[in-house]
Coordinates of C-alpha atoms in Angstrom, one line a residue:
X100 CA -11.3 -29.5 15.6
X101 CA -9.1 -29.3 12.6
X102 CA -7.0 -26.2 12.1
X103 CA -5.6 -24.8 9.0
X104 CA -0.8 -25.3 8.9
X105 CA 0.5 -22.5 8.9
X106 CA 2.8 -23.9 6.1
X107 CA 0.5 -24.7 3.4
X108 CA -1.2 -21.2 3.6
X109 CA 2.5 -19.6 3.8
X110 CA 3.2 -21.5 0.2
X111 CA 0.5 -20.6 -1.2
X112 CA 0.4 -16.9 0.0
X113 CA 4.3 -17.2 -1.9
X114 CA 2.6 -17.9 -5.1
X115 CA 0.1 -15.4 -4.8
X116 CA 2.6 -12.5 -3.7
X117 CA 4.9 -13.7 -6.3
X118 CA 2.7 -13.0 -8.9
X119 CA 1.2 -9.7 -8.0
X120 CA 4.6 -8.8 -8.3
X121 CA 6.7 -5.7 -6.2
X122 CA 4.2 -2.9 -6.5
X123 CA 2.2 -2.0 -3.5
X124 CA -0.8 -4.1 -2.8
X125 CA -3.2 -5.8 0.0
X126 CA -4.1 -9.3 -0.9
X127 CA -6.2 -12.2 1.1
X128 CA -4.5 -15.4 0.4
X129 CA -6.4 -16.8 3.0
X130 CA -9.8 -16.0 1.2
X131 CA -8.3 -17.6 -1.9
X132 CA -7.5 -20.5 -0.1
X133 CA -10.2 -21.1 1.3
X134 CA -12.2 -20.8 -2.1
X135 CA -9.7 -23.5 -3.2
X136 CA -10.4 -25.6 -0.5
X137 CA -14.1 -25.4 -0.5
X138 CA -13.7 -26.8 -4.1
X139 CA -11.2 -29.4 -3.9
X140 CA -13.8 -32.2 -3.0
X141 CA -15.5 -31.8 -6.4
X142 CA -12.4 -33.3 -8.0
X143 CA -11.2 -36.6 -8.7
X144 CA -8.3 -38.6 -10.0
X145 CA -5.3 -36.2 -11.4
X146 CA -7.4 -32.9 -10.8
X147 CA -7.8 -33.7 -6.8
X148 CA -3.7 -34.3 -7.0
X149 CA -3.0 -30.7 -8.6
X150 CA -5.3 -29.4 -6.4
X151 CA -3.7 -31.2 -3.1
X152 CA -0.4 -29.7 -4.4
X153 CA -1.7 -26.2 -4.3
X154 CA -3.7 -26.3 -1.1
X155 CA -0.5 -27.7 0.6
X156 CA -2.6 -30.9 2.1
X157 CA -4.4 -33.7 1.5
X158 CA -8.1 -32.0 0.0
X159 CA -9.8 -33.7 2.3
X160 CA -7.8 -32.3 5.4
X161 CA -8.2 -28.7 3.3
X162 CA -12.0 -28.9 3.5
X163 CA -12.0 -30.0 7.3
X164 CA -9.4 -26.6 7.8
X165 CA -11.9 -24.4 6.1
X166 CA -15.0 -25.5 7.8
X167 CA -13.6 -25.4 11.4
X168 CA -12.9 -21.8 10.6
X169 CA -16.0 -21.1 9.0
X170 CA -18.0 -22.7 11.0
X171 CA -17.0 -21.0 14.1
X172 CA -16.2 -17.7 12.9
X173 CA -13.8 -15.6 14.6
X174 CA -15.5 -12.3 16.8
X175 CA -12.6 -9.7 14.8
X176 CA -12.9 -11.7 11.4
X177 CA -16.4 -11.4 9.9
X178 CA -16.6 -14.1 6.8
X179 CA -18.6 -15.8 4.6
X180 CA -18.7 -18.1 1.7
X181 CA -21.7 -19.2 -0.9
X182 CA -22.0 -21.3 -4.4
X183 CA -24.8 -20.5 -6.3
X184 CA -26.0 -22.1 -9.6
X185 CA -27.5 -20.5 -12.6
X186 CA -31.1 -19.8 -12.4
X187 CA -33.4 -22.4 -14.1
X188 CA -30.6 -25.0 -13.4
X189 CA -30.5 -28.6 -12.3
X190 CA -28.3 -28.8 -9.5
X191 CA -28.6 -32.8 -8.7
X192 CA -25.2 -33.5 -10.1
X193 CA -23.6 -31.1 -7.3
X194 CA -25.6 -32.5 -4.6
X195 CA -22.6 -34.7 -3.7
X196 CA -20.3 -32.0 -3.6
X197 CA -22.9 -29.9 -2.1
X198 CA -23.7 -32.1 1.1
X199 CA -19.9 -32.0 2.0
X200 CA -19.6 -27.6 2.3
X201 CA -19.8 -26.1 5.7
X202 CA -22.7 -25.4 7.7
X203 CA -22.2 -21.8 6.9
X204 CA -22.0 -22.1 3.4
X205 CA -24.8 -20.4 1.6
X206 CA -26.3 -22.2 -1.3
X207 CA -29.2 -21.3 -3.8
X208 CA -29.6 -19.5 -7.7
X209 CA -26.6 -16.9 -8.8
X210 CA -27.8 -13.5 -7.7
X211 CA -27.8 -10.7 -10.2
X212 CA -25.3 -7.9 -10.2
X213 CA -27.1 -5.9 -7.8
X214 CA -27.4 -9.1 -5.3
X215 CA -23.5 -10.0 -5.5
X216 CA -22.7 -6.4 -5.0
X217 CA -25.2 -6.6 -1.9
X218 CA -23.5 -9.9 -0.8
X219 CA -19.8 -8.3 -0.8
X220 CA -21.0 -5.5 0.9
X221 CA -22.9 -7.0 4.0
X222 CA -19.9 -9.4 4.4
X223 CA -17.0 -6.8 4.6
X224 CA -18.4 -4.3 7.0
X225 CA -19.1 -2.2 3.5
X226 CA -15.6 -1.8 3.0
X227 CA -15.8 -3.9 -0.6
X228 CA -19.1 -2.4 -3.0
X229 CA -18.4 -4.7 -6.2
X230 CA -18.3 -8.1 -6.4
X231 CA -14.9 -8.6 -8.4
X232 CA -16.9 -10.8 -11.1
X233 CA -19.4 -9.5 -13.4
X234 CA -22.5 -11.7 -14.3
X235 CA -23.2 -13.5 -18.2
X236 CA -25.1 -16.0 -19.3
X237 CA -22.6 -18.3 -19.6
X238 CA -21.7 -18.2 -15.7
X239 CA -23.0 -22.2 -14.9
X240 CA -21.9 -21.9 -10.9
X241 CA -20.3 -19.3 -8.8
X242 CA -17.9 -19.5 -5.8
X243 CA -17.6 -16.7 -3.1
X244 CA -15.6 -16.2 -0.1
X245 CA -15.5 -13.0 2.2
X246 CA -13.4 -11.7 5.1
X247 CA -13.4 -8.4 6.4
X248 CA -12.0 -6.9 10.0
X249 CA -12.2 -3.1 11.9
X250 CA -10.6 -3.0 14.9
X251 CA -9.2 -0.5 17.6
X252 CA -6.1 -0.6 18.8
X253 CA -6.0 -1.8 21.9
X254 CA -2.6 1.5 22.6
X255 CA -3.0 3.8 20.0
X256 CA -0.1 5.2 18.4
X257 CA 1.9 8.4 19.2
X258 CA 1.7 11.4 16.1
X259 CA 5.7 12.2 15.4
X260 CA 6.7 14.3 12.2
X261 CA 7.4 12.5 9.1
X262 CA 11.3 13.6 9.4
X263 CA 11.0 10.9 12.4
X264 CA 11.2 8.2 9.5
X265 CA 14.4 9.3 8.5
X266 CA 17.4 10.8 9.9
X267 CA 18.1 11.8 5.9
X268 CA 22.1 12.4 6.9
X269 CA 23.5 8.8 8.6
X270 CA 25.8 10.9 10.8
X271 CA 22.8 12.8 12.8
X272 CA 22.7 8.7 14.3
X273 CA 25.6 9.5 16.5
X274 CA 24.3 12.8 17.8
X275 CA 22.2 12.4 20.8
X276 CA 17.9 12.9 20.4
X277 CA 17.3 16.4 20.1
X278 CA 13.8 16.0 18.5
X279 CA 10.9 18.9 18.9
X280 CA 8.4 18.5 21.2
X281 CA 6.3 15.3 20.8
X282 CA 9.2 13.7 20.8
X283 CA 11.1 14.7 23.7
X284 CA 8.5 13.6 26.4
X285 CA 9.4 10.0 25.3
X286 CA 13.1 10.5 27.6
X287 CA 16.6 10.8 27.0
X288 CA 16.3 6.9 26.0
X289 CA 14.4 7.5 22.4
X290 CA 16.0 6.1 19.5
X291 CA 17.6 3.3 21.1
X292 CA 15.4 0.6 19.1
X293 CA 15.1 0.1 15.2
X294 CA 12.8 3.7 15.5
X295 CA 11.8 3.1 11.8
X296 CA 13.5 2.7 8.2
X297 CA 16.5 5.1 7.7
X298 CA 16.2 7.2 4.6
X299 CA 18.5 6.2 2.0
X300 CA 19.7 7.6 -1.7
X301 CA 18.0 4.5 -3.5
X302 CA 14.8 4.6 -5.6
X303 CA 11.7 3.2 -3.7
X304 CA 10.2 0.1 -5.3
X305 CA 7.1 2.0 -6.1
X306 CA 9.4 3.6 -8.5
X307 CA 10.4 6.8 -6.7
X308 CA 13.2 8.1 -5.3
X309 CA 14.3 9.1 -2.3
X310 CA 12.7 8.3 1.5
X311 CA 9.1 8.6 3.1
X312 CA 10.6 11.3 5.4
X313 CA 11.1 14.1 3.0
X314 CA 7.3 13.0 1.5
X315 CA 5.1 12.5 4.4
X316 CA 4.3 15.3 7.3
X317 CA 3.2 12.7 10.1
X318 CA 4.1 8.9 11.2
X319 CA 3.1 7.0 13.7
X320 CA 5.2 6.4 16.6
X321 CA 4.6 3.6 18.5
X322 CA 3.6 4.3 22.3
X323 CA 6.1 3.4 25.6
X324 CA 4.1 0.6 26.5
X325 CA 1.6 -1.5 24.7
X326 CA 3.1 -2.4 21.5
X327 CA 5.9 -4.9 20.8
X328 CA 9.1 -4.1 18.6
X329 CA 12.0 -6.8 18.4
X330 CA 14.7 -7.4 16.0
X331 CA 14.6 -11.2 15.1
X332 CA 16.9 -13.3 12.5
X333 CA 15.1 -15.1 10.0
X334 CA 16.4 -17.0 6.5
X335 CA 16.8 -14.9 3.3
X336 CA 15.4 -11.7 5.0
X337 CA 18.0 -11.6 7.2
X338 CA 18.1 -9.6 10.2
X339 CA 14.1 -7.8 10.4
X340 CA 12.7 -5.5 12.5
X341 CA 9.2 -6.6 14.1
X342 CA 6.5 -4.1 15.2
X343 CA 3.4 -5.9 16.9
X344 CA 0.5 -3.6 17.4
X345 CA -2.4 -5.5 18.9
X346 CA -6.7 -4.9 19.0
X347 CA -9.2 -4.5 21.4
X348 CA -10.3 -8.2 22.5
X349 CA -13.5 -9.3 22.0
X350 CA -14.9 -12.7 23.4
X351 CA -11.5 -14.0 24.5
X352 CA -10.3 -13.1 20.2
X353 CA -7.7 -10.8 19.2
X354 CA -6.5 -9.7 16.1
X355 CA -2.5 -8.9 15.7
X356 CA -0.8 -6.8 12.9
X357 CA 2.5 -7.6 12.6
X358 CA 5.0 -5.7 10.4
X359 CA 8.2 -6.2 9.3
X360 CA 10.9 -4.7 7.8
X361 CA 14.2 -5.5 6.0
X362 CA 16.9 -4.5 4.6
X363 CA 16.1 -2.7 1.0
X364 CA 18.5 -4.6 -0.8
X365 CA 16.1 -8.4 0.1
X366 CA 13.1 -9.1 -2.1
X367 CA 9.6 -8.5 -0.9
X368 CA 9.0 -12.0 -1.3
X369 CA 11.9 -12.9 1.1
X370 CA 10.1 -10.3 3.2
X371 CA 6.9 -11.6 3.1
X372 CA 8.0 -15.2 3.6
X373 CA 9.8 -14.0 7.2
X374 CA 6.3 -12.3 8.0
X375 CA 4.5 -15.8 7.5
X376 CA 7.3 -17.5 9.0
X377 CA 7.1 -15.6 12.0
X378 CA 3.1 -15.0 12.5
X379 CA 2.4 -18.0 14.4
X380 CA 5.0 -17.4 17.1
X381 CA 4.6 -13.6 16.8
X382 CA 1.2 -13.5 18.0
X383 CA 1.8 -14.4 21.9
X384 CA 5.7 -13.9 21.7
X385 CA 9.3 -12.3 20.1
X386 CA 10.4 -15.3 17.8
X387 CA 14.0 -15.0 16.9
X388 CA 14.3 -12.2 18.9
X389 CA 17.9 -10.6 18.5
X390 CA 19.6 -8.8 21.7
X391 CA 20.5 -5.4 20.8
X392 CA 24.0 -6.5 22.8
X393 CA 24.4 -8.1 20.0
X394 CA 23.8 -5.7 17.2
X395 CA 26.7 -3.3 15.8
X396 CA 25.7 0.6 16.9
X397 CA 25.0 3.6 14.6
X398 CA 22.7 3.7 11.8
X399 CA 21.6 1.1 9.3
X400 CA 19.0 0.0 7.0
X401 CA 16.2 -0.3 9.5
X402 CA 17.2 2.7 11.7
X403 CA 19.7 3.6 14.6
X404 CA 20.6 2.3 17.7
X405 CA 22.7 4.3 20.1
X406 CA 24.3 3.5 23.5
X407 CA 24.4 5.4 26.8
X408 CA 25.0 5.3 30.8
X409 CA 21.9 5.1 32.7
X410 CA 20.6 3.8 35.8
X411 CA 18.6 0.5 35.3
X412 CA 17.0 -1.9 37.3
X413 CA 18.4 -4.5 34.3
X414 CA 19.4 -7.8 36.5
X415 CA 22.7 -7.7 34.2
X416 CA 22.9 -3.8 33.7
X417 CA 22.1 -4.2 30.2
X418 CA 18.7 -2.6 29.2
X419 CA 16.6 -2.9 25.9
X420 CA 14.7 -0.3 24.8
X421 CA 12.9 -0.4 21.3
X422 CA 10.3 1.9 19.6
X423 CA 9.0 1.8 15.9
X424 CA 8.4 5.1 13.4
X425 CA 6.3 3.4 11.0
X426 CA 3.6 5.8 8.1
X427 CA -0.1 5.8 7.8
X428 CA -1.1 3.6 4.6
X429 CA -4.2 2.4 2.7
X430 CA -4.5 0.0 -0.5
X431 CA -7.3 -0.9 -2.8
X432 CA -6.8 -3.6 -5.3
X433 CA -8.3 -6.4 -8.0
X434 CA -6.3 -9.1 -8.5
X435 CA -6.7 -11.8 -11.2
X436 CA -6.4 -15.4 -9.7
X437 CA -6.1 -17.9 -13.0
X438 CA -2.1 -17.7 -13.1
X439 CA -0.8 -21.5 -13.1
X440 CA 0.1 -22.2 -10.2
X441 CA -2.8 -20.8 -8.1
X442 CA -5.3 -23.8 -8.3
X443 CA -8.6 -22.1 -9.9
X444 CA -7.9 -23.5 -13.7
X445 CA -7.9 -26.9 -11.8
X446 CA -11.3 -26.0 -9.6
X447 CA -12.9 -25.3 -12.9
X448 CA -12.2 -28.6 -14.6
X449 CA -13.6 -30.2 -11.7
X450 CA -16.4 -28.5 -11.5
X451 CA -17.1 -29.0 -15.1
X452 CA -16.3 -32.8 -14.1
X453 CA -19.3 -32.7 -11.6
X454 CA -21.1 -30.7 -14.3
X455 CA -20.8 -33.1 -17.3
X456 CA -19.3 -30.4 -19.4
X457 CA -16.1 -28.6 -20.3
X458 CA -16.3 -25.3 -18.3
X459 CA -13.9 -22.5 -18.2
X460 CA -13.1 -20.4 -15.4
X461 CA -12.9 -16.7 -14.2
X462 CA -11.2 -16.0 -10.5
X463 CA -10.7 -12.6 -9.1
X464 CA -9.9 -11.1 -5.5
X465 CA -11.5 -7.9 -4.2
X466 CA -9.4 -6.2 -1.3
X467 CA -9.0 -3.0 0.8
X468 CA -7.1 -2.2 3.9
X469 CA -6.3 1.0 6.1
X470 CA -3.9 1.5 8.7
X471 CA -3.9 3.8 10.8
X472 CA -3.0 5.7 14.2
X473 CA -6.1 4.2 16.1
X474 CA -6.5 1.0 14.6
X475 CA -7.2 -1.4 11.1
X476 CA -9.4 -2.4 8.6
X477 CA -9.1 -4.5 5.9
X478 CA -11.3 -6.6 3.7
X479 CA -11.4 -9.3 0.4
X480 CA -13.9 -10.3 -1.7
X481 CA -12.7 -13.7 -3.6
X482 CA -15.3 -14.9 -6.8
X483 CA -15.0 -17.8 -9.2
X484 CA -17.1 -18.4 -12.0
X485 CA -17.3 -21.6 -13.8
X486 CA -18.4 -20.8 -17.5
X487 CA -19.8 -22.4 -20.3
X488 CA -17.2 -23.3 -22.7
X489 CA -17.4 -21.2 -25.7
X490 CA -18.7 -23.0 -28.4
X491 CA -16.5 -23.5 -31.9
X492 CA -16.4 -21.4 -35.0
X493 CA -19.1 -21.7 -37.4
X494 CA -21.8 -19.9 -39.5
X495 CA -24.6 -18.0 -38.6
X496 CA -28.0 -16.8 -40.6
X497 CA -29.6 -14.4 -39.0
X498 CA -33.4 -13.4 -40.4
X499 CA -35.5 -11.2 -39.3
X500 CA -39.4 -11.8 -41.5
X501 CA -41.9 -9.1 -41.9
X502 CA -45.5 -9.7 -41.7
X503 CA -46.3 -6.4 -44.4
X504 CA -48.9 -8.1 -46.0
X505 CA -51.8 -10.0 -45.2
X506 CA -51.6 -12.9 -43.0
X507 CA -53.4 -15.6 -41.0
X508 CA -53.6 -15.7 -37.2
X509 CA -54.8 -18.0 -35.0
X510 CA -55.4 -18.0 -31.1
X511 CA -54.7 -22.0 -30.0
X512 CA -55.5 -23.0 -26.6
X513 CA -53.1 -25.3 -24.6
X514 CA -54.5 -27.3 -21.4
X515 CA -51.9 -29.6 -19.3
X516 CA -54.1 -29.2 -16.2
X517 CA -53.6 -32.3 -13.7
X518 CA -50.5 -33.4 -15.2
X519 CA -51.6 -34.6 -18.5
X520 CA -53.5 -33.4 -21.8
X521 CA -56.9 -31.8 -21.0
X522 CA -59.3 -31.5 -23.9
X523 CA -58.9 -28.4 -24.8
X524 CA -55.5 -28.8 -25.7
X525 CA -54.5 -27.4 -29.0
X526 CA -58.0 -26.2 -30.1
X527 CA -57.5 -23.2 -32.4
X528 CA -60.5 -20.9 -30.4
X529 CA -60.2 -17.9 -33.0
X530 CA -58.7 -17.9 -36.3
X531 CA -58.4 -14.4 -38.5
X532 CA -57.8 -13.2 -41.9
X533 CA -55.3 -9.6 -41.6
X534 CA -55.7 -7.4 -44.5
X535 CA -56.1 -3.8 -42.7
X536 CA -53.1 -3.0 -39.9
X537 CA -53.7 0.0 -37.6
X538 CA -51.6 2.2 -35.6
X539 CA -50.9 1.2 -32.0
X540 CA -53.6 2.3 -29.3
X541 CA -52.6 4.6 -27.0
X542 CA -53.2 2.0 -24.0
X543 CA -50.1 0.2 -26.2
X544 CA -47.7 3.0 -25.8
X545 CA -48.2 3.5 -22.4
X546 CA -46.1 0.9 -19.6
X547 CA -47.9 -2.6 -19.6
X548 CA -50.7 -3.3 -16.8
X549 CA -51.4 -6.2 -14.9
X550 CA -52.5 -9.6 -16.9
X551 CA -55.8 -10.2 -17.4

């Protein structure tokens, strides 16, 4: 079985972050590579390079990646992927190209709007109603992928006030807990961890100011036991605070969200980077993790950490304690996917390579996500179009001729039963003279009935 590097889909989630820029958003790199990867094969010669380049491997080691995973889907991750062709076309010059896609890949005529809006919703649990792409006659072949996952926590989260994401004053770090009660029955201990970001007197990169504490009435705290919070080192991120909150298991499958927060001084794309960096490791262990020994007390930009006497059963007398103050959130976004550097310009010249014509190419990505106290949801829709070129400037006559005066008709037969000419084939049976119009029946101005 051939799985998917963690590398190549970090590089190209990079790209794809990079470009949707600081503003919050949910994306699915992942669906987009996969897209990518399901179209690589069609290419040949400089086009199969550029794609290689993007997808972060050879293609033909991207198209193995993608089917293992579609092939054997995973119980918490729903997906699904299709091409379709227009109506009415020829598909023999894809059949190449065709006989390499997964099993799973559905094939056939391009839906209409109502079937690719049916199609995103059946693969995301309902959580995406609109295919991202809208339907023209100029749409030669389309190109879907879908993921889409709901899960429980397996510990749900503890309710705390929204305060708990501050302190708003640094020195309230030194004093010791005195929080109301849902805090309290968490022990004289709470607050030793990285207990959440640490509101500070700098705009918010959504572009206002001040912290989530002073905005938000609840948080999520995360429970005593269940979750996993670590401080681990990483590149340009520098020192980040992990929370792991993990699902409900189903068939021996999991599903892990992992967040991570730095410093607000580092990029988001530094940030991001450390989250990919770490997912692989993150998901059965604490990569990088950082011994709060080893850490400078007080408060700082991801949250306090104080220092008492207790009685511990520690084998060195030192005891770790962490806990993570993290908000509710939910984001909804369209994201166009033809910026260089993302691969679909190339997919659509070689498709049009396959297609014997110069095609251009639409790509968007559909996604939604919720987080929450008792669990996550998140879904992406990823369509590309390849289009008929649009044709060059020229002139048009348009005429529109009016039979307002009298005129011949005639009723001709046609007969190409059996696969050839029959005899009746072209015989004018009826033939008229019109010299007196009338008004339409009333049978005409009713909806039509059934043929004859």
């Amino acid at each position: 079985m051939t799985t998917l590097p963690h590398d190549p889909l970090a590089r190209y989630a990079a790209r794809l972050h990079a470009d949707l820029g600081d503003r919050h958003h949910v994306a699915s790199p992942l669906g987009a590579w996969l897209l990518l990867a399901l179209a690589a094969p069609a290419a040949t010669g400089a086009v199969r390079a550029e794609l290689a380049e993007v997808l972060g491997v050879d293609v033909a080691v991207a198209a193995q990646a993608a089917a293992a995973l579609l092939d054997r889907p995973h119980p918490l991750v729903p997906s699904a992927t299709a091409v379709w062709h227009r109506p009415g076309a020829d598909p023999d010059r894809l059949a190449g190209w065709w006989d390499g896609l997964p099993r799973s890949t559905a094939t056939g005529p391009l839906p209409d709007r109502a079937g690719l809006d049916a199609w995103a919703r059946e693969h995301t649990l309902g959580l995406v109603d609109r295919f991202p792409l809208t339907v023209s006659p100029r749409v030669l072949l389309a190109l879907a992928s879908a993921l889409a996952t709901r899960i429980s926590w397996a510990t749900p989260f503890d309710l705390v006030p929204g305060a708990a994401l501050g302190p708003d004053d640094p020195r309230d770090a030194a004093r010791p807990d005195d929080g109301d009660g849902p805090d309290r029955r968490h022990g004289p201990d709470e607050g030793r961890g990285p207990a959440g970001p640490q509101r500070r007197d700098v705009p918010s990169r959504d572009g206002g100011g001040g912290g989530w504490a002073g905005r938000l009435g609840r948080a999520l705290r995360s429970p005593e036991h269940g979750h996993r919070v670590w401080i681990a080192a990483t590149g340009p991120a520098g020192d980040v605070a992990v929370h792991a909150a993990e699902a409900v298991e189903r068939d021996g499958a999991g599903l892990v969200v992992l967040s991570v927060l730095a410093d607000p001084a580092v990029p988001p794309a530094d940030v991001l980077a450390a989250g990919y960096a770490l997912a692989g490791a993150a998901v059965d262990g604490e990569p990088a993790r950082r011994s709060l020994f080893d850490l400078p007390l007080g408060a700082g930009p991801l949250g306090t950490l104080r220092e008492e006497r207790v009685r511990t059963a520690a084998r060195d007398g030192r005891e770790e304690r962490h806990r993570a103050v993290l908000p509710c959130w939910s984001a909804r976004d369209e994201h166009d996917l033809t910026a260089p550097g993302l691969g679909f310009a190339a997919v659509g010249r070689a498709l049009g390579g396959l297609l014997g014509v110069d095609v251009g190419v639409e790509a968007r990505q559909a996604t939604v996500a919720h987080y929450g106290r008792y669990g996550f949801e998140a879904a992406a829709v990823t369509g590309a179009f390849a289009l008929t070129s649009l044709p060059p400037e020229g002139v048009r006559r348009s005429a529109e001729w009016r039979f307002g005066h009298p005129y011949a008709v005639l009723a001709v037969a046609t007969d190409h039963r059996d696969g050839g000419t029959g005899p009746w084939h072209g015989l004018p049976v009826f033939s008229a003279w019109v010299a007196e119009p009338r008004e339409p029946a009333d049978t005409d101005l009713t909806d039509p009935v059934e043929s004859f």
